[in-house]
Coordinates of C-alpha atoms in Angstrom, one line a residue:
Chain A
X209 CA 100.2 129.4 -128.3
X210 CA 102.4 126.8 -129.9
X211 CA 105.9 126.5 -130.5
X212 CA 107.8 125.0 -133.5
X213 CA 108.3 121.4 -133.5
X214 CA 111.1 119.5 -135.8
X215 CA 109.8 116.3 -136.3
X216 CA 106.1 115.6 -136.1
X217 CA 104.8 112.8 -134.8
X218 CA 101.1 113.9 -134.8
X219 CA 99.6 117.1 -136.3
X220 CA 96.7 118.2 -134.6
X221 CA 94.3 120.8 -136.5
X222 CA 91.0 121.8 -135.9
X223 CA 90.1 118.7 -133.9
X224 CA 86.8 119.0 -131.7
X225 CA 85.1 116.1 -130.4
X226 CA 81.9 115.4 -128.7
X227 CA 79.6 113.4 -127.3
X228 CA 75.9 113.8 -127.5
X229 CA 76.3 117.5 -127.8
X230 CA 78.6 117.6 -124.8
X231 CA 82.0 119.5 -126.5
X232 CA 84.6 118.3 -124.8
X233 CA 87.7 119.1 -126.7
X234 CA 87.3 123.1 -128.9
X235 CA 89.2 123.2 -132.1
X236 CA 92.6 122.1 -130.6
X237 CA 95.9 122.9 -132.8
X238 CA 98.9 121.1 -131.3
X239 CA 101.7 119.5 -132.8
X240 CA 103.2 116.4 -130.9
X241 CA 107.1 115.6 -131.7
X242 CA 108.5 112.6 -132.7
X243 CA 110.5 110.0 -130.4
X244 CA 110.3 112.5 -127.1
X245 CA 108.2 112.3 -123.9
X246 CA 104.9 114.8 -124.4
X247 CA 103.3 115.8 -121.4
X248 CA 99.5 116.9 -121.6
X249 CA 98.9 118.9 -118.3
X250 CA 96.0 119.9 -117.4
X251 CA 93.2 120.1 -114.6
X252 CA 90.4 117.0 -113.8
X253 CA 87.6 117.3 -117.0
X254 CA 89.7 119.3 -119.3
X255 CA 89.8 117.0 -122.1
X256 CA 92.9 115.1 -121.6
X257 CA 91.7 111.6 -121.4
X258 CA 89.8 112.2 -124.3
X259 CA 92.7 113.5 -126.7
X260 CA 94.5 110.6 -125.8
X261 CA 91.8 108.0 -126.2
X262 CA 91.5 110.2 -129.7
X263 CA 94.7 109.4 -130.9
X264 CA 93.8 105.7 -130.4
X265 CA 90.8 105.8 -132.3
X266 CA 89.0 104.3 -129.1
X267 CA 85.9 106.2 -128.6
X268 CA 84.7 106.9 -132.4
X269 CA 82.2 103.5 -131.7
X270 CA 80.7 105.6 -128.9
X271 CA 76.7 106.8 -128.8
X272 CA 77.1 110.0 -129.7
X273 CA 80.6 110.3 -130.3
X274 CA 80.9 113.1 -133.0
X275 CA 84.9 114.8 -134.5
X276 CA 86.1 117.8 -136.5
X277 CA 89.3 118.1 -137.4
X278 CA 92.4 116.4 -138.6
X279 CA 95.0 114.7 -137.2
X280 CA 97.8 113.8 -139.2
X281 CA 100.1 110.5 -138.0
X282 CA 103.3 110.3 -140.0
X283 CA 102.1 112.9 -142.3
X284 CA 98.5 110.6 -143.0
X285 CA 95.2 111.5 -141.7
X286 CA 94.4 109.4 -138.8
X287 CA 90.7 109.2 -139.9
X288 CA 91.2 108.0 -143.3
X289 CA 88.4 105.5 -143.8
X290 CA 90.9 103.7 -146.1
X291 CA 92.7 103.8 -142.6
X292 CA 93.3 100.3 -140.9
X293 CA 92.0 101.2 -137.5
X294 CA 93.1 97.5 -135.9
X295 CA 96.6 98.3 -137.6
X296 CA 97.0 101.9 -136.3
X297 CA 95.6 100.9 -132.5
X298 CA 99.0 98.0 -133.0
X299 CA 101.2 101.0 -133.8
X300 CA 99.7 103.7 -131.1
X301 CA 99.4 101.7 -127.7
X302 CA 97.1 102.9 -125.1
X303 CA 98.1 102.6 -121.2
X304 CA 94.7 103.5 -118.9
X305 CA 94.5 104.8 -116.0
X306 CA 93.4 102.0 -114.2
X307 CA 95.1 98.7 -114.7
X308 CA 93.1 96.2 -116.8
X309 CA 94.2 93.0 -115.9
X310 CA 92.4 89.9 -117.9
X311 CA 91.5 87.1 -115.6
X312 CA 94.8 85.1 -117.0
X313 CA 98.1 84.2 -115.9
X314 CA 100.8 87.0 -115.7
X315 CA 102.5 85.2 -118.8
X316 CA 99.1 85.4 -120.6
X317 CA 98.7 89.1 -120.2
X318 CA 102.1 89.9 -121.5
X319 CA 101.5 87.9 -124.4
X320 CA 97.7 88.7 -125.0
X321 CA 98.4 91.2 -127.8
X322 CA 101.2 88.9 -129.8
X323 CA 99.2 86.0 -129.6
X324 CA 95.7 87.2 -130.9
X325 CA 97.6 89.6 -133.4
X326 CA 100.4 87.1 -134.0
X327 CA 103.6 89.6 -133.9
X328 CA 105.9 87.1 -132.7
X329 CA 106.0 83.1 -133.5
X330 CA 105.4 81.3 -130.7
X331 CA 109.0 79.8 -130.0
X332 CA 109.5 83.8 -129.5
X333 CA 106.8 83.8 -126.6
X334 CA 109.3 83.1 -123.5
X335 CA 112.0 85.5 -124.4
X336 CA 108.9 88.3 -125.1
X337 CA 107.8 87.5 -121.4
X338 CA 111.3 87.4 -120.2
X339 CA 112.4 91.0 -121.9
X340 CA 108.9 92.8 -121.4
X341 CA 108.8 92.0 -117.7
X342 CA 112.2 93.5 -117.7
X343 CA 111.6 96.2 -119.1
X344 CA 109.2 97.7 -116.3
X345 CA 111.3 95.9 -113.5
X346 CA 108.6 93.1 -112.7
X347 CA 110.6 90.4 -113.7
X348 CA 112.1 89.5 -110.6
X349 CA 109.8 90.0 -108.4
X350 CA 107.0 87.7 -110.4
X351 CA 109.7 84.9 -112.2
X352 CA 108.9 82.0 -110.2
X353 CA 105.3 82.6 -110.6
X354 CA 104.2 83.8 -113.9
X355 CA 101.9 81.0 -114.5
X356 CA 99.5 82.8 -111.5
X357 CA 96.8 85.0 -112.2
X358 CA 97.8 88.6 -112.6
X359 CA 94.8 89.4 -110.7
X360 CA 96.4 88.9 -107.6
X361 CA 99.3 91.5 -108.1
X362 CA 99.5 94.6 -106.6
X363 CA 98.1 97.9 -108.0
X364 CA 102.1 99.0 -109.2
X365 CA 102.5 96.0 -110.5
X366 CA 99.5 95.8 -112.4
X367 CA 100.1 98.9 -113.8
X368 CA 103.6 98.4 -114.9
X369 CA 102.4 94.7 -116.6
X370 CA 99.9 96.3 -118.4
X371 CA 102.8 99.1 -120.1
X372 CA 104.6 95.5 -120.7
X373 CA 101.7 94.0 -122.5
X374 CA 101.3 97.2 -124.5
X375 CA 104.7 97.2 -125.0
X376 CA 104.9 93.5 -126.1
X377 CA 103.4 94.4 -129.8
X378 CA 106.4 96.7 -130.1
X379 CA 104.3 99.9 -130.8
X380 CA 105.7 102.9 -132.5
X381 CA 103.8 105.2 -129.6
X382 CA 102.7 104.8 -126.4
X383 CA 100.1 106.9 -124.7
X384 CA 99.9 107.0 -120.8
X385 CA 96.6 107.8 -119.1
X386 CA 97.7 109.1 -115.8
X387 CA 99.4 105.6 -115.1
X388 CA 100.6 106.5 -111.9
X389 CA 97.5 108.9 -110.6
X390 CA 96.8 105.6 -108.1
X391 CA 99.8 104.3 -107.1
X392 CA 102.4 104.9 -104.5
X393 CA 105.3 106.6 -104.5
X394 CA 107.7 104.0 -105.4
X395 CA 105.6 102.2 -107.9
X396 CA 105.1 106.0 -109.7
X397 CA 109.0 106.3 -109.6
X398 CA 109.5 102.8 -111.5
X399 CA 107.2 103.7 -113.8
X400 CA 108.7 107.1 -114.0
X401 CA 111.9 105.7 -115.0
X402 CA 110.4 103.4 -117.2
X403 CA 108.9 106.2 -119.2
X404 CA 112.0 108.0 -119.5
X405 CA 114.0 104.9 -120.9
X406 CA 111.1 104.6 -123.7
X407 CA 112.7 107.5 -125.2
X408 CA 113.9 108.0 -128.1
X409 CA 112.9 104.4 -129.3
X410 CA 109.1 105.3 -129.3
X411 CA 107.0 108.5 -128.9
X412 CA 105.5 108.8 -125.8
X413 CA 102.4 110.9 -124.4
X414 CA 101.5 110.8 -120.7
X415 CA 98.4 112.6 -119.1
X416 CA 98.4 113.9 -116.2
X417 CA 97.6 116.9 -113.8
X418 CA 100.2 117.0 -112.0
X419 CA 103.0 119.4 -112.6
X420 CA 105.8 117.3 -110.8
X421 CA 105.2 114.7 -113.2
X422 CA 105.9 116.8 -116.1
X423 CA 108.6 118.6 -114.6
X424 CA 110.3 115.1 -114.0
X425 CA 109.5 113.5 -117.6
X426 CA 108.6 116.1 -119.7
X427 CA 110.0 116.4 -123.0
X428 CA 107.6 118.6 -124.3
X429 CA 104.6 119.8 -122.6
X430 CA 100.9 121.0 -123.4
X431 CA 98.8 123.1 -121.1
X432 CA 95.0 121.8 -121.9
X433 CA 92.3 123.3 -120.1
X434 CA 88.1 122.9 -121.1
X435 CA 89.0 121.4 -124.1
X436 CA 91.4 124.3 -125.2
X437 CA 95.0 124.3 -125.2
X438 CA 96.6 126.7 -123.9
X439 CA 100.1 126.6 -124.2
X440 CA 102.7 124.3 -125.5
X441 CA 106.7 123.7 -126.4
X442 CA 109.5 122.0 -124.9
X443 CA 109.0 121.4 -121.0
X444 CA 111.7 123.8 -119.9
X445 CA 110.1 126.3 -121.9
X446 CA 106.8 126.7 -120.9
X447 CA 108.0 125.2 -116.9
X448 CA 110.2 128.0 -116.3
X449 CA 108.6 130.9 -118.6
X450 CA 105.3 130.3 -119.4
X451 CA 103.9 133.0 -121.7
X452 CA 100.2 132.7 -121.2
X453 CA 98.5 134.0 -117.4
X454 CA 96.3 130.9 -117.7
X455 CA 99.6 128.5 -117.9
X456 CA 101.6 131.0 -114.9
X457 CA 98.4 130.4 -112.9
X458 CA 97.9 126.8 -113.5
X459 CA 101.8 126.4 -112.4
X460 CA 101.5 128.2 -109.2
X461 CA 101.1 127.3 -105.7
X462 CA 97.5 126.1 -105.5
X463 CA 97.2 126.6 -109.0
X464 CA 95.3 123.1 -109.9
X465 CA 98.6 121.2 -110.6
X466 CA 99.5 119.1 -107.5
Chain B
X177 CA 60.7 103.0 -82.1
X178 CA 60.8 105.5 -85.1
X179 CA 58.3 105.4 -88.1
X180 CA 61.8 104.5 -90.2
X181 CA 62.7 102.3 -88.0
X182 CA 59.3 100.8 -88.3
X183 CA 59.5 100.8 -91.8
X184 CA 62.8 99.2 -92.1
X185 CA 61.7 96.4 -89.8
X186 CA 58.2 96.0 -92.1
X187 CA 60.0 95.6 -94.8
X188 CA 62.7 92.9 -93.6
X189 CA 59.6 90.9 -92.3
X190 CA 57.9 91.3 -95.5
X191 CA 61.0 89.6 -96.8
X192 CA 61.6 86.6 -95.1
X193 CA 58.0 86.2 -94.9
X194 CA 58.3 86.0 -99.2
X195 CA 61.3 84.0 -98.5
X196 CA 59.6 81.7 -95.8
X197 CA 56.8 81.1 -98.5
X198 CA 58.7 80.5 -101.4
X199 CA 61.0 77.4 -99.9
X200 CA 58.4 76.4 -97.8
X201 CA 56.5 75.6 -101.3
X202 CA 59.3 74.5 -103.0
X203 CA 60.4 72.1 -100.0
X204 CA 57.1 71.1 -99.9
X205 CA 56.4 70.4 -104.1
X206 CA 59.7 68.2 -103.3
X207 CA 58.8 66.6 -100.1
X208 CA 55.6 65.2 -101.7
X209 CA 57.2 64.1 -105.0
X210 CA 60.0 61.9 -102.9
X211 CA 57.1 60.6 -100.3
X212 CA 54.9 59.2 -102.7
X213 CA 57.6 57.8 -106.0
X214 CA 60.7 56.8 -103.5
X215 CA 58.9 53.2 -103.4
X216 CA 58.0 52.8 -106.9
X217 CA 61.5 53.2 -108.0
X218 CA 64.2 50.4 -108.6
X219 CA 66.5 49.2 -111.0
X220 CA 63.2 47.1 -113.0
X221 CA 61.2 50.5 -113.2
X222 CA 64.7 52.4 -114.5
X223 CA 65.4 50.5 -117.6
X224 CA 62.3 48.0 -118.5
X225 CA 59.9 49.8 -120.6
X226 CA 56.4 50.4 -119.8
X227 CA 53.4 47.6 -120.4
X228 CA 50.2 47.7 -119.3
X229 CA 49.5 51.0 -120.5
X230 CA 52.1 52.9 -118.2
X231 CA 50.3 50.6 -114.9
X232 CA 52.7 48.2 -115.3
X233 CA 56.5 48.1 -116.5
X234 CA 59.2 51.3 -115.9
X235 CA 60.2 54.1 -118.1
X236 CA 64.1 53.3 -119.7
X237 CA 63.0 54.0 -123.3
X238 CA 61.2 57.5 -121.7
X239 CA 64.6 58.2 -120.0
X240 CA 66.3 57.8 -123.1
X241 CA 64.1 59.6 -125.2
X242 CA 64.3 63.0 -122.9
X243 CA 67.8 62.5 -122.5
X244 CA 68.1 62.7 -126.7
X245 CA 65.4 65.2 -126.9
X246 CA 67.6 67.2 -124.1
X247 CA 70.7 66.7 -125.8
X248 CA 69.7 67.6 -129.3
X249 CA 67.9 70.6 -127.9
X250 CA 71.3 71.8 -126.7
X251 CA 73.3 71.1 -129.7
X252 CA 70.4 72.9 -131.5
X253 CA 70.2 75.8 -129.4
X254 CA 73.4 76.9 -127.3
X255 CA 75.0 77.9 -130.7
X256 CA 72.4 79.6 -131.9
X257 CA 71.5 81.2 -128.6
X258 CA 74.9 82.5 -128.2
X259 CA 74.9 83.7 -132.0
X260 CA 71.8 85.7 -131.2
X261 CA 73.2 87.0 -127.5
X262 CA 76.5 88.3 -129.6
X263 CA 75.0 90.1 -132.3
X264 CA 72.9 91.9 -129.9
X265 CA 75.6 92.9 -127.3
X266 CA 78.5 93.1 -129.8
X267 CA 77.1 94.3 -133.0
X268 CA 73.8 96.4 -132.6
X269 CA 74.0 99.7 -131.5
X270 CA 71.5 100.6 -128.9
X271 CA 68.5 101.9 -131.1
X272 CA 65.6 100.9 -132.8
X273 CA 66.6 97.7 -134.6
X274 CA 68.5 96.5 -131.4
X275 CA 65.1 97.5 -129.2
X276 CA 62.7 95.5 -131.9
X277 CA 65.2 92.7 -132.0
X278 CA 64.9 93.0 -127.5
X279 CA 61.1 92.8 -128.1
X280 CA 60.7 89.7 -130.8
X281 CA 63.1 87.5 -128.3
X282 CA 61.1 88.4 -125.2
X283 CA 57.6 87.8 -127.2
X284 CA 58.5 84.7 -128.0
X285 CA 59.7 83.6 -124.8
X286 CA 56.3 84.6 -123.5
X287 CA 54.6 82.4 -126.5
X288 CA 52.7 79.6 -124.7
X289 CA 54.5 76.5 -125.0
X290 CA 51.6 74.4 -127.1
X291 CA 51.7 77.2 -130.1
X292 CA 55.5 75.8 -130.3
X293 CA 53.9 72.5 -130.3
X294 CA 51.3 73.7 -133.3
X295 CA 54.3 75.4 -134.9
X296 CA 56.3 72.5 -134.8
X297 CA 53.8 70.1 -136.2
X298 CA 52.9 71.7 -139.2
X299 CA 56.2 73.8 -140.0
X300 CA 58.7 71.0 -138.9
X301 CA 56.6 67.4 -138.6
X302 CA 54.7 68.1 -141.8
X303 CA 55.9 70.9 -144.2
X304 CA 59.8 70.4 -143.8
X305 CA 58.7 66.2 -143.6
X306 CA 60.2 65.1 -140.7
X307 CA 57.1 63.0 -139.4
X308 CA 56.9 62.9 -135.8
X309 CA 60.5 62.6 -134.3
X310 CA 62.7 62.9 -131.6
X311 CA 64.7 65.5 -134.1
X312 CA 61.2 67.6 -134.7
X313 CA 60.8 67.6 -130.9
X314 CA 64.3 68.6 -130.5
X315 CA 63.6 71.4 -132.9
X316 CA 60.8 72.9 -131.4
X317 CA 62.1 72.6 -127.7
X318 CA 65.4 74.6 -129.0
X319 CA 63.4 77.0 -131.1
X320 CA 61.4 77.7 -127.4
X321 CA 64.3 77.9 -125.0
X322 CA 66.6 80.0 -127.9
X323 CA 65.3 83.2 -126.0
X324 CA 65.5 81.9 -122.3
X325 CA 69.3 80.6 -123.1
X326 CA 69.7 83.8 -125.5
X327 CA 68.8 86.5 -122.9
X328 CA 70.9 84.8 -120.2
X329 CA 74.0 84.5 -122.4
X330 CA 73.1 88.6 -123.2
X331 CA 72.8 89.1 -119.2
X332 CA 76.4 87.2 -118.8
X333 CA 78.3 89.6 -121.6
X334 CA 76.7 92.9 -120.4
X335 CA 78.2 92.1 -116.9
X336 CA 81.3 91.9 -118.9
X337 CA 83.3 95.0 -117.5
X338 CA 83.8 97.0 -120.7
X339 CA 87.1 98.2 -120.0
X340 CA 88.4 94.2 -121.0
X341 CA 86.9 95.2 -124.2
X342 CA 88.7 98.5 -124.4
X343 CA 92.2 97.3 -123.2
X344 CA 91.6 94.7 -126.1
X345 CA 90.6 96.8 -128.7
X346 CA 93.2 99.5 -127.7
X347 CA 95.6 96.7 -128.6
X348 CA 94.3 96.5 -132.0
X349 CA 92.4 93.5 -131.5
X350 CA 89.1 93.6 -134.8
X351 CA 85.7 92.5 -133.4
X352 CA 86.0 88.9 -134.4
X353 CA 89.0 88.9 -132.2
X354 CA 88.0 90.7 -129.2
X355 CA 84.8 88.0 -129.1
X356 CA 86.9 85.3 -129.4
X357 CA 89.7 85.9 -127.0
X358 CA 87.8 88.2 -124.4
X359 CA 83.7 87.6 -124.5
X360 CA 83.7 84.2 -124.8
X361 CA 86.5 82.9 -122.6
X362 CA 84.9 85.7 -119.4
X363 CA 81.4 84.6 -120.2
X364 CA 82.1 80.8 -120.9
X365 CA 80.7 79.6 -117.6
X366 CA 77.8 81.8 -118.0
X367 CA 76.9 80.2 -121.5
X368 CA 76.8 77.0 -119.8
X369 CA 75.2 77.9 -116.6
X370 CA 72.4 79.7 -119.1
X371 CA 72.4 76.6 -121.8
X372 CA 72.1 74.1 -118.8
X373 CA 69.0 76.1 -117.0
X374 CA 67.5 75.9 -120.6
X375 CA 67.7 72.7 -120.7
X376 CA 65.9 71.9 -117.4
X377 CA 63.1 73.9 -118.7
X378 CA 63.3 71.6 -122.1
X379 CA 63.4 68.1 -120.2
X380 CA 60.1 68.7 -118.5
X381 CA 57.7 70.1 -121.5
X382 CA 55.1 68.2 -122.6
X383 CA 53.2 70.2 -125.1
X384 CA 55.9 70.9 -127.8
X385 CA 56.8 67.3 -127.9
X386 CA 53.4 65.4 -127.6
X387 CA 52.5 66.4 -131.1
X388 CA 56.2 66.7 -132.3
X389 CA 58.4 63.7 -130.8
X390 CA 56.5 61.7 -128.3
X391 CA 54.5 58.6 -128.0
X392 CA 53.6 56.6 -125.3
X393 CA 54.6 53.3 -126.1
X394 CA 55.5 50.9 -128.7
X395 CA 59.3 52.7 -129.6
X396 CA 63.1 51.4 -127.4
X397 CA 65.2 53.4 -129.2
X398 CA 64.8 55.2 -132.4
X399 CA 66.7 53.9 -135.5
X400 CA 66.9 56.8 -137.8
X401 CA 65.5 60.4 -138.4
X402 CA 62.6 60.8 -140.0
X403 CA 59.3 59.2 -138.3
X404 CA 61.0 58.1 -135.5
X405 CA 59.1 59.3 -132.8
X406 CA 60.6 59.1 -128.9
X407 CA 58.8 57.9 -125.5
X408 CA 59.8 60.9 -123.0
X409 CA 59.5 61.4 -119.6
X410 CA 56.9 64.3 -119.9
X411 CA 54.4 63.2 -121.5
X412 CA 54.8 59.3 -120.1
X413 CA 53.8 61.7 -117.1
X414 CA 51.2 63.1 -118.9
X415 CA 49.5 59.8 -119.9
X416 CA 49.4 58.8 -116.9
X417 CA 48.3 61.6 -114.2
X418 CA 45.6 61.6 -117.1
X419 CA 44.7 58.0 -115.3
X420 CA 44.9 58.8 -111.8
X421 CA 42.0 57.7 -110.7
X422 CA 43.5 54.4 -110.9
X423 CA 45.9 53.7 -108.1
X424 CA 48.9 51.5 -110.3
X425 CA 49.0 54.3 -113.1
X426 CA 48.9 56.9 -110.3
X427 CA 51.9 55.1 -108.3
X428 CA 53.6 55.1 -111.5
X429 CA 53.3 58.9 -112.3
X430 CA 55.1 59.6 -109.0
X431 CA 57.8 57.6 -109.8
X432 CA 58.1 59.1 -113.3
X433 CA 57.8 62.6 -111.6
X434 CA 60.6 61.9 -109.2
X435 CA 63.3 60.9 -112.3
X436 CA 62.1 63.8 -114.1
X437 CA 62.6 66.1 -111.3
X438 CA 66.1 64.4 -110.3
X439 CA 66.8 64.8 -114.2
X440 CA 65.9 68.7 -114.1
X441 CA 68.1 69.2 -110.7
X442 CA 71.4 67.2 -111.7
X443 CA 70.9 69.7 -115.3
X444 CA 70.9 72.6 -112.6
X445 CA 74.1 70.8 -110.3
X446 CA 75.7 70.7 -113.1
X447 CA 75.7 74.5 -113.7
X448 CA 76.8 75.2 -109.9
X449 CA 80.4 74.3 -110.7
X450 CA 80.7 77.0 -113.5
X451 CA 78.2 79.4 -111.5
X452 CA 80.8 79.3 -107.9
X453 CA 83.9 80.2 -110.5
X454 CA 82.2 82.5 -112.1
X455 CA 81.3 84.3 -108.7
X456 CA 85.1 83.7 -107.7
X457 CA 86.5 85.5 -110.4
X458 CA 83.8 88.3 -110.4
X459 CA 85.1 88.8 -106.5
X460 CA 88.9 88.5 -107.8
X461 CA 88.2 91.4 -110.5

């Protein structure tokens, strides 16, 4: 069940993926709006991850990896072998769920996309380090020693350089792998509020199974479970009165969503 | 005592015993090579060259001919080496061509050294018109470690967590660029540690070299390219354990052993720097 979105960000038709006969996502129809947070809820295995490393074009080099379907980004098809798949991964950022940290100063990781893509000139570098780390409230805590290795930070921290490293290439969306699934609380509620100020500048779509988290961000949410989505529309919507038994059950006490 | 428990404990004295054998061996290969060439070395031995048919005289024009074949070997080979290592890891898909490609590398790191000798003379000294010369040797000896330098470079990107690849690539990073800013920068001390092991198996071959590069006297330094053929430590080794019945050439091939073998173990110090950070920054991931 879908509800009517106004502007599209990405059309989803049709799209099933695999990998060496494994389905993992079923002919899944969702559209995602423009410039608003987009939850995708769903249980462990149901096909999150994989939707969102989709949209990213990350997995297509995989052994195996088979797709159906179209998705359409600003109106073009995502798979377009005319498609610049280098350009498109610039303008749709990935965030995983477990920090990736390069064995490189904290500077270095903020700027590793604009300097191997060259975005920015390099007289631009400093203010780009000072602004990004900013933005996800590191700055202060890691100003007197950015030139250390980011391999030392903590788990939060890590997490919230790597949004400012994605961030740093000025994407046009950012997708969220569970960024917060193992942190504690008060790096989750940084990153939280980080996610909300990304709005409306960029689109944003975070995974996650936990139903807090979408009631607290959500824009607009989609229920995804084995592959299948099961319900979607603007967060209050389908939070308060979810139209589908497998959503109402999902949402309840003990229903999957922690 | 429980038959696991009896098993465990087999096994852990079947190990040390292995381990117990092995340094014991290698201590002992060392012990006997420092006993008998400490006294034959000095300054006179290091830098004259040899007379009397390797009885009399030292070995500097054979310690600058290895060190030339060693060096040219590694110009020869790391590049290529890493060139083969990269478009196995980043640009073959496992399958059939990747798997044939696996099994011509490890064939010919199994080829007995003397067929790269053969090889070398006729493809390299004679066909290609090099003569005998320290850049034929050097040829050979990097066509022969390629596969020993190649398959340790491979062994350093595989351990590569792929996720640094992903997070690169996610960024919109091409190929070219994930190689250049992430592979070779998180494998760099591998490369060397790989290329420097290479060439410790390079300085001490004789075979490619004796029918490719070496002589046994009568050369200082070479002059040029072509037909300019190099005394190396090797095969000055070679020439002489081939007199040891005779107790001056004899003396002299200890003393040519020890340089070689301090040669081969300064190539592996060398390595350890790159080696310890490498293991540092594996622990910091």
């Amino acid at each position: 069940m879908t509800g009517p979105v106004e502007s599209v960000a990405f059309r989803i038709q049709g799209l099933k993926i695999s990998y060496g006969g494994a389905t993992v996502l079923h002919g899944l129809d969702l559209d995602i709006p423009r410039n608003q947070v987009t939850v995708i809820l769903g249980p462990s295995g149901s096909g999150k991850t994989t939707l969102l490393r989709t949209l990213n074009r990350l997995d297509e080099d995989r052994q195996g990896f088979k797709r159906h379907g179209c998705v359409l980004f600003d109106g073009e098809d995502l798979f377009d072998p005319d498609q610049d798949v280098n350009r498109l991964r610039e303008r749709i950022g990935l965030v995983f769920q477990k920090p990736i940290m390069f064995p490189a100063s904290i500077e270095s990781n903020v700027l590793f996309g604009v300097r191997h893509l060259g975005t920015s000139p390099r007289s631009e570098w400093p203010e780009i380090v000072h602004r990004m780390l900013s933005r996800v409230a590191l700055f202060d805590e890691v100003k007197d020693r950015l030139g250390d290795s980011a391999l030392h930070l903590s788990q939060g921290q890590q997490q919230r350089l790597s949004i400012a490293r994605a961030l740093a290439i000025d994407p046009e969306v950012l997708l969220l792998d569970e960024p917060t699934a193992s942190l504690d609380p008060r790096s989750a509620g940084i990153i939280g509020d980080l996610i909300q100020g990304l709005t409306p500048e960029k689109t944003v779509i975070l995974v996650t199974h936990r139903v807090s988290q979408a009631e607290g961000l959500g824009q607009f949410l989609a229920l995804v479970e084995r592959g299948r989505l099961v319900e979607s529309g603007p967060a209050s919507q389908v939070l308060d009165n979810p139209a589908d038994p497998v959503t109402r059950r999902f949402l309840s006490p003990g229903g999957g969503g922690a | 005592m429980t038959p696991r428990r009896i098993c465990d404990r087999a096994f852990l004295a079947a190990c040390l015993a292995g381990q117990f054998f092995s340094m014991t061996l290698l201590l002992g290969i060392l012990a006997i090579v420092v006993a008998k060439g400490i006294g034959v070395i000095d300054w006179t031995f290091l830098t004259s060259p040899p007379a009397g048919g390797g009885r009399s005289g030292g070995i500097g024009p054979a310690i600058l001919g290895t060190l030339l074949l060693v060096v040219t070997t590694g110009i020869l080979a790391a590049p290529l080496a890493l060139g083969l290592a990269l478009v196995r890891t980043e640009y073959f898909q496992p399958g059939r061509v990747r798997s044939f490609f696996e099994l011509v590398l490890y064939t010919i790191n199994g080829v007995p050294s003397i067929l790269f000798g053969l090889f070398g003379y006729e493809v390299i000294v004679n066909r290609m018109g090099l003569g005998k010369s320290w850049l034929a040797g050097g040829l050979v000896l990097a066509v022969m470690i390629l596969p020993t330098i190649a398959v340790s470079i491979h062994e350093q990107i595989e351990a590569l967590p792929p996720s640094y690849r992903d997070q690169a690539r996610a960024l919109g990073l091409n190929r070219a660029k994930v190689i250049w800013s992430v592979v070779l920068p998180q494998t760099l001390p591998g490369i060397l540690t790989g290329t420097l092991l290479g060439l410790g198996r390079a300085s001490g071959e004789t075979a490619p070299i004796m029918m490719t590069a070496a002589v046994f006297t009568g050369v200082h330094v070479p002059t040029g390219i072509r037909d300019n053929p190099v005394l190396a430590l090797p095969y000055h080794l070679f020439v002489l354990a081939q007199d040891s019945h005779d107790p001056a050439s004899i003396s002299n091939a200890w003393g040519t052993a020890l340089v070689l073998l301090g040669m081969a173990f300064l190539l592996t110090l060398a390595s350890l720097p790159f080696r310890v950070g490498w293991r540092r920054e594996e622990e910091a991931r």
